Amino acid sequence: MRNLNQDTITQAVLARFAGTPDARLKELMTSLVQHLHAFAREVKLTEEEWLAGIEFLTATGQKCDDKRQEFILLSDTLGLSMLTVAMNNDKPQGCTEATVFGPFHVEGAPHYEHGADVANGAAGEPCIVRGRVLGRDGEEVADAVVEVWQADAEGNYDVQYPGLDKHRARGVLTSGTDGRFHFKTIVAEAYPIPVDGPVGEMLRATKRHPWRPAHLHFMITAPGYEKLVTHVFRSGDPYLDSDAVFGVRQSLVADWIKQPDGVYSLDFDFVLNPVQPVQPVQPIQPIQPRPPAP
Ligand code: BEZ
Ligand code: FE
């Protein structure tokens, strides 16, 4: 096809994807092309703006390494991460709500016994976290794998310290037979998301602040239940209504209470959604040949 113009190019591109064998891939590519072209038309995209966009995405990719995920940060700050979480985690009433995963989860964090100090030297005020893992009917969920991670008092995750070769303020626990777990850590504080890359430039250019309200990250898995990726947010935080990544849900806001000995405590129960049993497929009845008409 030749001589394509601004009125005919979209259909020509869509036609090029018409033979995609994977139906879902075809749907995704078709819709992506339609929306990208509609965006360019709507804003009357100039060639300079297109190039600036390409340079921005290039810089975003170049900022990524095994510890830094600038594309997740971009998705988070554009609200795309939270939109995807919200669309895919519409859990029944009573279940703990999900929120963004974020870029600072690390595979292979150390396993801790109940009561251990997962801070492992991270700076911050001391805190005890106690929780239960429950099912939707209130049943206690034993042997759930509870992963926790958080920033320190400086607002940094361990992976943000160049050369630090140990895990700090992150760990994995297993719930007991009563669904309970507890650990020592440091108090969660508000912190800014990393702004030393293209996402930071975007925030500055648009006069957006980079702050996340204080929170603890949890990822909880247990056989028979849907995986839960969530946070617990600290009540009273000034950024609860303007989280840079749109992740706050009121049901996830809790009190960190300062005890007489100066140690803070947080109590929070997590309610998991059972995996829905797969409906057995009804065998197809063979079609009986009709008797011949009389
Ligand atoms: C976090 O909470 O760790 C986080 C989430 C999104 C972007 C940056 C950080
Ligand atoms: Fe975080």
mmCIF file of C-alpha atoms and ligand atoms in Angstrom:
data_model
loop_
_atom_site.group_PDB
_atom_site.id
_atom_site.type_symbol
_atom_site.label_atom_id
_atom_site.label_comp_id
_atom_site.label_asym_id
_atom_site.label_seq_id
_atom_site.Cartn_x
_atom_site.Cartn_y
_atom_site.Cartn_z
ATOM 1 C CA MET A 1 0.000 0.000 0.000
ATOM 2 C CA ARG A 2 1.399 3.398 -0.999
ATOM 3 C CA ASN A 3 0.625 7.076 -0.577
ATOM 4 C CA LEU A 4 -0.803 6.641 2.890
ATOM 5 C CA ASN A 5 -1.937 9.873 4.472
ATOM 6 C CA GLN A 6 -3.178 10.957 7.877
ATOM 7 C CA ASP A 7 -6.642 9.648 7.079
ATOM 8 C CA THR A 8 -5.651 6.219 5.781
ATOM 9 C CA ILE A 9 -2.581 5.198 7.775
ATOM 10 C CA THR A 10 -4.374 3.866 10.866
ATOM 11 C CA GLN A 11 -6.415 1.362 8.884
ATOM 12 C CA ALA A 12 -3.307 0.315 6.940
ATOM 13 C CA VAL A 13 -1.394 -0.415 10.161
ATOM 14 C CA LEU A 14 -4.332 -2.302 11.646
ATOM 15 C CA ALA A 15 -4.590 -4.412 8.499
ATOM 16 C CA ARG A 16 -0.914 -5.373 8.939
ATOM 17 C CA PHE A 17 -1.812 -6.972 12.312
ATOM 18 C CA ALA A 18 -4.881 -8.764 10.960
ATOM 19 C CA GLY A 19 -3.088 -12.082 10.595
ATOM 20 C CA THR A 20 -1.789 -12.243 14.206
ATOM 21 C CA PRO A 21 -2.446 -15.863 15.232
ATOM 22 C CA ASP A 22 -2.727 -15.154 18.989
ATOM 23 C CA ALA A 23 -6.175 -13.566 19.467
ATOM 24 C CA ARG A 24 -5.204 -11.672 22.647
ATOM 25 C CA LEU A 25 -2.022 -10.296 21.106
ATOM 26 C CA LYS A 26 -4.068 -9.173 18.114
ATOM 27 C CA GLU A 27 -6.536 -7.394 20.418
ATOM 28 C CA LEU A 28 -3.737 -5.678 22.375
ATOM 29 C CA MET A 29 -1.835 -4.512 19.286
ATOM 30 C CA THR A 30 -4.973 -3.339 17.484
ATOM 31 C CA SER A 31 -6.162 -1.309 20.451
ATOM 32 C CA LEU A 32 -2.689 0.082 21.154
ATOM 33 C CA VAL A 33 -2.324 1.347 17.566
ATOM 34 C CA GLN A 34 -5.807 2.866 17.603
ATOM 35 C CA HIS A 35 -5.193 4.700 20.888
ATOM 36 C CA LEU A 36 -1.685 5.874 19.950
ATOM 37 C CA HIS A 37 -2.898 7.253 16.639
ATOM 38 C CA ALA A 38 -5.928 8.863 18.289
ATOM 39 C CA PHE A 39 -3.624 10.497 20.867
ATOM 40 C CA ALA A 40 -1.318 11.879 18.155
ATOM 41 C CA ARG A 41 -4.299 13.279 16.241
ATOM 42 C CA GLU A 42 -5.989 14.734 19.312
ATOM 43 C CA VAL A 43 -2.930 16.677 20.488
ATOM 44 C CA LYS A 44 -1.695 17.363 16.937
ATOM 45 C CA LEU A 45 1.682 15.874 17.871
ATOM 46 C CA THR A 46 4.636 17.746 16.346
ATOM 47 C CA GLU A 47 7.790 16.002 15.144
ATOM 48 C CA GLU A 48 9.819 17.717 17.900
ATOM 49 C CA GLU A 49 7.392 16.456 20.542
ATOM 50 C CA TRP A 50 7.482 12.945 19.082
ATOM 51 C CA LEU A 51 11.305 12.991 19.248
ATOM 52 C CA ALA A 52 11.235 14.317 22.826
ATOM 53 C CA GLY A 53 8.946 11.410 23.731
ATOM 54 C CA ILE A 54 11.318 8.918 22.112
ATOM 55 C CA GLU A 55 14.256 10.460 23.994
ATOM 56 C CA PHE A 56 12.318 10.316 27.255
ATOM 57 C CA LEU A 57 11.508 6.613 26.790
ATOM 58 C CA THR A 58 15.121 5.908 25.775
ATOM 59 C CA ALA A 59 16.385 7.612 28.945
ATOM 60 C CA THR A 60 13.828 5.651 30.981
ATOM 61 C CA GLY A 61 15.182 2.376 29.609
ATOM 62 C CA GLN A 62 18.784 3.485 30.111
ATOM 63 C CA LYS A 63 18.072 4.252 33.780
ATOM 64 C CA CYS A 64 17.019 0.638 34.402
ATOM 65 C CA ASP A 65 19.335 -2.011 35.800
ATOM 66 C CA ASP A 66 18.914 -5.023 38.093
ATOM 67 C CA LYS A 67 18.200 -2.707 41.064
ATOM 68 C CA ARG A 68 16.439 0.247 39.400
ATOM 69 C CA GLN A 69 13.196 -0.095 37.430
ATOM 70 C CA GLU A 70 12.410 3.290 35.921
ATOM 71 C CA PHE A 71 9.629 1.890 33.700
ATOM 72 C CA ILE A 72 7.689 0.645 36.747
ATOM 73 C CA LEU A 73 8.202 4.079 38.289
ATOM 74 C CA LEU A 74 6.832 5.686 35.122
ATOM 75 C CA SER A 75 3.840 3.360 35.092
ATOM 76 C CA ASP A 76 3.262 4.088 38.807
ATOM 77 C CA THR A 77 3.396 7.862 38.432
ATOM 78 C CA LEU A 78 1.042 7.764 35.434
ATOM 79 C CA GLY A 79 -1.490 5.772 37.483
ATOM 80 C CA LEU A 80 -1.264 2.832 35.083
ATOM 81 C CA SER A 81 0.015 0.448 37.763
ATOM 82 C CA MET A 82 -2.816 1.289 40.151
ATOM 83 C CA LEU A 83 -5.402 1.094 37.344
ATOM 84 C CA THR A 84 -4.165 -2.389 36.460
ATOM 85 C CA VAL A 85 -4.175 -3.443 40.136
ATOM 86 C CA ALA A 86 -7.706 -2.084 40.633
ATOM 87 C CA MET A 87 -9.078 -3.810 37.510
ATOM 88 C CA ASN A 88 -7.538 -7.178 38.392
ATOM 89 C CA ASN A 89 -8.113 -7.273 42.158
ATOM 90 C CA ASP A 90 -11.788 -6.621 42.603
ATOM 91 C CA LYS A 91 -12.054 -8.751 45.739
ATOM 92 C CA PRO A 92 -15.221 -9.513 47.699
ATOM 93 C CA GLN A 93 -16.188 -7.348 50.673
ATOM 94 C CA GLY A 94 -14.032 -8.060 53.712
ATOM 95 C CA CYS A 95 -10.907 -9.094 51.822
ATOM 96 C CA THR A 96 -7.793 -6.976 52.191
ATOM 97 C CA GLU A 97 -7.427 -4.658 49.224
ATOM 98 C CA ALA A 98 -4.421 -4.785 46.937
ATOM 99 C CA THR A 99 -2.201 -1.905 45.942
ATOM 100 C CA VAL A 100 0.885 -1.257 43.832
ATOM 101 C CA PHE A 101 3.858 -3.626 43.919
ATOM 102 C CA GLY A 102 6.448 -0.889 43.449
ATOM 103 C CA PRO A 103 9.996 -1.321 42.169
ATOM 104 C CA PHE A 104 11.755 -2.287 45.426
ATOM 105 C CA HIS A 105 10.709 -5.890 46.000
ATOM 106 C CA VAL A 106 13.692 -8.260 46.007
ATOM 107 C CA GLU A 107 13.602 -12.009 45.415
ATOM 108 C CA GLY A 108 15.417 -14.126 47.982
ATOM 109 C CA ALA A 109 15.051 -11.908 51.065
ATOM 110 C CA PRO A 110 16.084 -13.677 54.308
ATOM 111 C CA HIS A 111 13.638 -15.848 56.218
ATOM 112 C CA TYR A 112 13.010 -14.810 59.834
ATOM 113 C CA GLU A 113 11.510 -16.515 62.886
ATOM 114 C CA HIS A 114 8.610 -14.806 64.670
ATOM 115 C CA GLY A 115 9.870 -11.948 66.818
ATOM 116 C CA ALA A 116 13.094 -11.442 64.850
ATOM 117 C CA ASP A 117 14.321 -7.983 63.833
ATOM 118 C CA VAL A 118 13.923 -7.657 60.073
ATOM 119 C CA ALA A 119 15.415 -4.125 60.180
ATOM 120 C CA ASN A 120 18.829 -5.793 60.348
ATOM 121 C CA GLY A 121 20.564 -2.494 61.054
ATOM 122 C CA ALA A 122 18.305 -0.136 59.041
ATOM 123 C CA ALA A 123 17.964 3.301 60.678
ATOM 124 C CA GLY A 124 14.662 4.183 62.282
ATOM 125 C CA GLU A 125 12.549 4.184 65.417
ATOM 126 C CA PRO A 126 11.873 0.708 66.796
ATOM 127 C CA CYS A 127 8.540 -0.900 66.072
ATOM 128 C CA ILE A 128 6.775 -4.229 66.574
ATOM 129 C CA VAL A 129 4.409 -5.462 63.878
ATOM 130 C CA ARG A 130 1.827 -8.105 64.709
ATOM 131 C CA GLY A 131 -0.548 -9.578 62.203
ATOM 132 C CA ARG A 132 -2.839 -12.444 61.328
ATOM 133 C CA VAL A 133 -3.493 -14.077 57.999
ATOM 134 C CA LEU A 134 -7.151 -15.010 57.702
ATOM 135 C CA GLY A 135 -9.462 -16.366 55.042
ATOM 136 C CA ARG A 136 -12.693 -14.688 54.015
ATOM 137 C CA ASP A 137 -14.747 -16.758 56.458
ATOM 138 C CA GLY A 138 -12.447 -15.778 59.318
ATOM 139 C CA GLU A 139 -10.444 -19.005 59.207
ATOM 140 C CA GLU A 140 -6.832 -18.727 60.362
ATOM 141 C CA VAL A 141 -4.419 -19.401 57.517
ATOM 142 C CA ALA A 142 -1.358 -21.342 58.663
ATOM 143 C CA ASP A 143 1.930 -21.480 56.756
ATOM 144 C CA ALA A 144 1.214 -18.386 54.701
ATOM 145 C CA VAL A 145 4.400 -16.868 53.327
ATOM 146 C CA VAL A 146 4.499 -13.241 54.450
ATOM 147 C CA GLU A 147 7.050 -11.023 52.698
ATOM 148 C CA VAL A 148 7.589 -7.556 54.105
ATOM 149 C CA TRP A 149 9.758 -4.682 52.860
ATOM 150 C CA GLN A 150 10.065 -1.006 53.700
ATOM 151 C CA ALA A 151 12.203 2.112 53.473
ATOM 152 C CA ASP A 152 14.389 3.277 56.372
ATOM 153 C CA ALA A 153 14.206 6.580 58.247
ATOM 154 C CA GLU A 154 16.221 8.231 55.455
ATOM 155 C CA GLY A 155 13.542 7.219 52.977
ATOM 156 C CA ASN A 156 15.697 4.639 51.216
ATOM 157 C CA TYR A 157 15.279 0.928 50.561
ATOM 158 C CA ASP A 158 18.383 -1.215 51.115
ATOM 159 C CA VAL A 159 18.807 -1.651 47.342
ATOM 160 C CA GLN A 160 19.229 2.116 46.999
ATOM 161 C CA TYR A 161 22.538 2.058 48.920
ATOM 162 C CA PRO A 162 25.347 1.412 46.444
ATOM 163 C CA GLY A 163 27.618 -1.338 47.706
ATOM 164 C CA LEU A 164 25.370 -2.468 50.571
ATOM 165 C CA ASP A 165 25.603 -6.232 50.384
ATOM 166 C CA LYS A 166 22.968 -7.223 52.937
ATOM 167 C CA HIS A 167 19.206 -7.151 53.121
ATOM 168 C CA ARG A 168 17.855 -4.475 55.464
ATOM 169 C CA ALA A 169 14.250 -3.787 56.432
ATOM 170 C CA ARG A 170 12.952 -6.698 54.409
ATOM 171 C CA GLY A 171 12.294 -10.340 55.167
ATOM 172 C CA VAL A 172 10.053 -13.366 54.879
ATOM 173 C CA LEU A 173 8.034 -14.955 57.706
ATOM 174 C CA THR A 174 5.624 -17.858 57.836
ATOM 175 C CA SER A 175 2.311 -17.591 59.676
ATOM 176 C CA GLY A 176 1.808 -19.990 62.591
ATOM 177 C CA THR A 177 -1.005 -22.515 63.008
ATOM 178 C CA ASP A 178 -3.176 -19.672 64.349
ATOM 179 C CA GLY A 179 -2.407 -17.538 61.278
ATOM 180 C CA ARG A 180 -0.332 -15.165 63.383
ATOM 181 C CA PHE A 181 3.095 -13.645 62.777
ATOM 182 C CA HIS A 182 5.092 -10.859 64.415
ATOM 183 C CA PHE A 183 8.420 -9.178 63.894
ATOM 184 C CA LYS A 184 10.511 -6.206 64.956
ATOM 185 C CA THR A 185 11.345 -3.501 62.479
ATOM 186 C CA ILE A 186 11.527 0.293 62.208
ATOM 187 C CA VAL A 187 8.676 2.769 61.960
ATOM 188 C CA ALA A 188 7.535 3.508 58.400
ATOM 189 C CA GLU A 189 8.122 7.105 57.318
ATOM 190 C CA ALA A 190 7.015 9.045 54.239
ATOM 191 C CA TYR A 191 9.636 9.163 51.484
ATOM 192 C CA PRO A 192 10.050 10.554 47.980
ATOM 193 C CA ILE A 193 10.205 8.137 45.066
ATOM 194 C CA PRO A 194 13.528 8.352 43.189
ATOM 195 C CA VAL A 195 13.718 11.622 41.240
ATOM 196 C CA ASP A 196 17.229 11.370 39.791
ATOM 197 C CA GLY A 197 15.957 10.003 36.471
ATOM 198 C CA PRO A 198 13.502 10.852 33.684
ATOM 199 C CA VAL A 199 10.481 10.248 35.929
ATOM 200 C CA GLY A 200 11.837 12.873 38.334
ATOM 201 C CA GLU A 201 12.212 15.272 35.386
ATOM 202 C CA MET A 202 8.603 14.621 34.417
ATOM 203 C CA LEU A 203 7.425 15.306 37.995
ATOM 204 C CA ARG A 204 9.397 18.563 38.191
ATOM 205 C CA ALA A 205 8.186 19.735 34.770
ATOM 206 C CA THR A 206 4.589 19.140 35.812
ATOM 207 C CA LYS A 207 4.986 20.565 39.339
ATOM 208 C CA ARG A 208 4.089 17.254 40.974
ATOM 209 C CA HIS A 209 5.603 16.228 44.296
ATOM 210 C CA PRO A 210 7.329 12.825 44.572
ATOM 211 C CA TRP A 211 6.192 11.794 48.071
ATOM 212 C CA ARG A 212 4.633 8.517 49.153
ATOM 213 C CA PRO A 213 2.872 8.354 52.523
ATOM 214 C CA ALA A 214 4.562 6.117 55.121
ATOM 215 C CA HIS A 215 3.816 2.442 54.487
ATOM 216 C CA LEU A 216 4.939 -1.154 54.897
ATOM 217 C CA HIS A 217 4.830 -3.443 51.868
ATOM 218 C CA PHE A 218 3.402 -6.952 52.186
ATOM 219 C CA MET A 219 3.124 -9.809 49.751
ATOM 220 C CA ILE A 220 1.266 -12.819 51.157
ATOM 221 C CA THR A 221 0.861 -16.201 49.502
ATOM 222 C CA ALA A 222 -0.891 -19.305 50.795
ATOM 223 C CA PRO A 223 -2.144 -22.410 48.972
ATOM 224 C CA GLY A 224 -5.837 -22.141 48.116
ATOM 225 C CA TYR A 225 -5.845 -18.316 48.278
ATOM 226 C CA GLU A 226 -5.151 -15.538 45.803
ATOM 227 C CA LYS A 227 -1.785 -13.840 46.220
ATOM 228 C CA LEU A 228 -2.115 -10.506 48.010
ATOM 229 C CA VAL A 229 0.214 -7.604 47.195
ATOM 230 C CA THR A 230 -0.535 -4.667 49.421
ATOM 231 C CA HIS A 231 0.714 -2.000 51.863
ATOM 232 C CA VAL A 232 -0.307 -0.852 55.310
ATOM 233 C CA PHE A 233 -0.310 2.964 55.375
ATOM 234 C CA ARG A 234 0.347 5.035 58.483
ATOM 235 C CA SER A 235 -2.616 7.076 59.682
ATOM 236 C CA GLY A 236 -2.054 10.819 59.981
ATOM 237 C CA ASP A 237 0.510 10.938 57.196
ATOM 238 C CA PRO A 238 0.253 14.250 55.293
ATOM 239 C CA TYR A 239 0.591 12.499 51.905
ATOM 240 C CA LEU A 240 -2.290 10.026 52.262
ATOM 241 C CA ASP A 241 -4.399 12.103 49.859
ATOM 242 C CA SER A 242 -1.673 12.878 47.351
ATOM 243 C CA ASP A 243 0.393 9.691 47.046
ATOM 244 C CA ALA A 244 2.745 10.131 44.064
ATOM 245 C CA VAL A 245 1.666 6.711 42.751
ATOM 246 C CA PHE A 246 -2.078 6.783 43.644
ATOM 247 C CA GLY A 247 -1.906 3.652 45.841
ATOM 248 C CA VAL A 248 -3.747 4.649 49.028
ATOM 249 C CA ARG A 249 -6.921 2.827 50.053
ATOM 250 C CA GLN A 250 -8.678 3.843 53.231
ATOM 251 C CA SER A 251 -9.047 0.211 54.345
ATOM 252 C CA LEU A 252 -5.234 -0.087 54.404
ATOM 253 C CA VAL A 253 -4.650 2.873 56.744
ATOM 254 C CA ALA A 254 -3.721 1.880 60.313
ATOM 255 C CA ASP A 255 -2.313 3.356 63.526
ATOM 256 C CA TRP A 256 1.300 3.021 64.567
ATOM 257 C CA ILE A 257 0.942 3.447 68.343
ATOM 258 C CA LYS A 258 3.807 4.646 70.517
ATOM 259 C CA GLN A 259 3.943 2.441 73.620
ATOM 260 C CA PRO A 260 5.108 3.673 77.067
ATOM 261 C CA ASP A 261 8.552 2.114 76.472
ATOM 262 C CA GLY A 262 8.949 4.259 73.323
ATOM 263 C CA VAL A 263 8.573 1.318 70.942
ATOM 264 C CA TYR A 264 5.822 1.682 68.340
ATOM 265 C CA SER A 265 3.373 -1.098 67.576
ATOM 266 C CA LEU A 266 1.268 -1.885 64.540
ATOM 267 C CA ASP A 267 -1.480 -4.534 64.490
ATOM 268 C CA PHE A 268 -3.061 -5.486 61.189
ATOM 269 C CA ASP A 269 -4.983 -8.534 59.965
ATOM 270 C CA PHE A 270 -4.870 -9.596 56.321
ATOM 271 C CA VAL A 271 -7.868 -11.321 54.794
ATOM 272 C CA LEU A 272 -7.144 -13.446 51.726
ATOM 273 C CA ASN A 273 -9.600 -14.281 48.984
ATOM 274 C CA PRO A 274 -9.962 -18.025 48.373
ATOM 275 C CA VAL A 275 -9.109 -19.186 44.854
ATOM 276 C CA GLN A 276 -12.381 -19.868 43.076
ATOM 277 C CA PRO A 277 -12.786 -23.555 42.245
ATOM 278 C CA VAL A 278 -12.628 -24.182 38.514
ATOM 279 C CA GLN A 279 -16.083 -25.110 37.235
ATOM 280 C CA PRO A 280 -16.016 -28.610 35.698
ATOM 281 C CA VAL A 281 -16.603 -28.462 31.969
ATOM 282 C CA GLN A 282 -19.874 -30.147 31.012
ATOM 283 C CA PRO A 283 -19.307 -32.888 28.445
ATOM 284 C CA ILE A 284 -20.823 -31.969 25.099
ATOM 285 C CA GLN A 285 -23.819 -34.149 24.320
ATOM 286 C CA PRO A 286 -23.591 -35.704 20.864
ATOM 287 C CA ILE A 287 -26.285 -34.363 18.565
ATOM 288 C CA GLN A 288 -28.881 -37.014 17.897
ATOM 289 C CA PRO A 289 -29.772 -37.283 14.209
ATOM 290 C CA ARG A 290 -33.329 -36.208 13.646
ATOM 291 C CA PRO A 291 -35.693 -38.981 12.659
ATOM 292 C CA PRO A 292 -36.606 -38.675 8.986
ATOM 293 C CA ALA A 293 -39.749 -36.668 8.328
ATOM 294 C CA PRO A 294 -42.754 -38.862 7.815
HETATM 295 C C1 BEZ B 1 7.260 1.902 46.793
HETATM 296 O O1 BEZ B 1 6.356 2.031 47.571
HETATM 297 O O2 BEZ B 1 8.227 1.253 47.133
HETATM 298 C C2 BEZ B 1 7.180 2.577 45.479
HETATM 299 C C3 BEZ B 1 6.047 2.404 44.713
HETATM 300 C C4 BEZ B 1 5.977 3.038 43.497
HETATM 301 C C5 BEZ B 1 7.030 3.812 43.052
HETATM 302 C C6 BEZ B 1 8.154 3.962 43.837
HETATM 303 C C7 BEZ B 1 8.217 3.350 45.065
HETATM 304 FE FE FE B 2 7.416 1.696 49.328
#
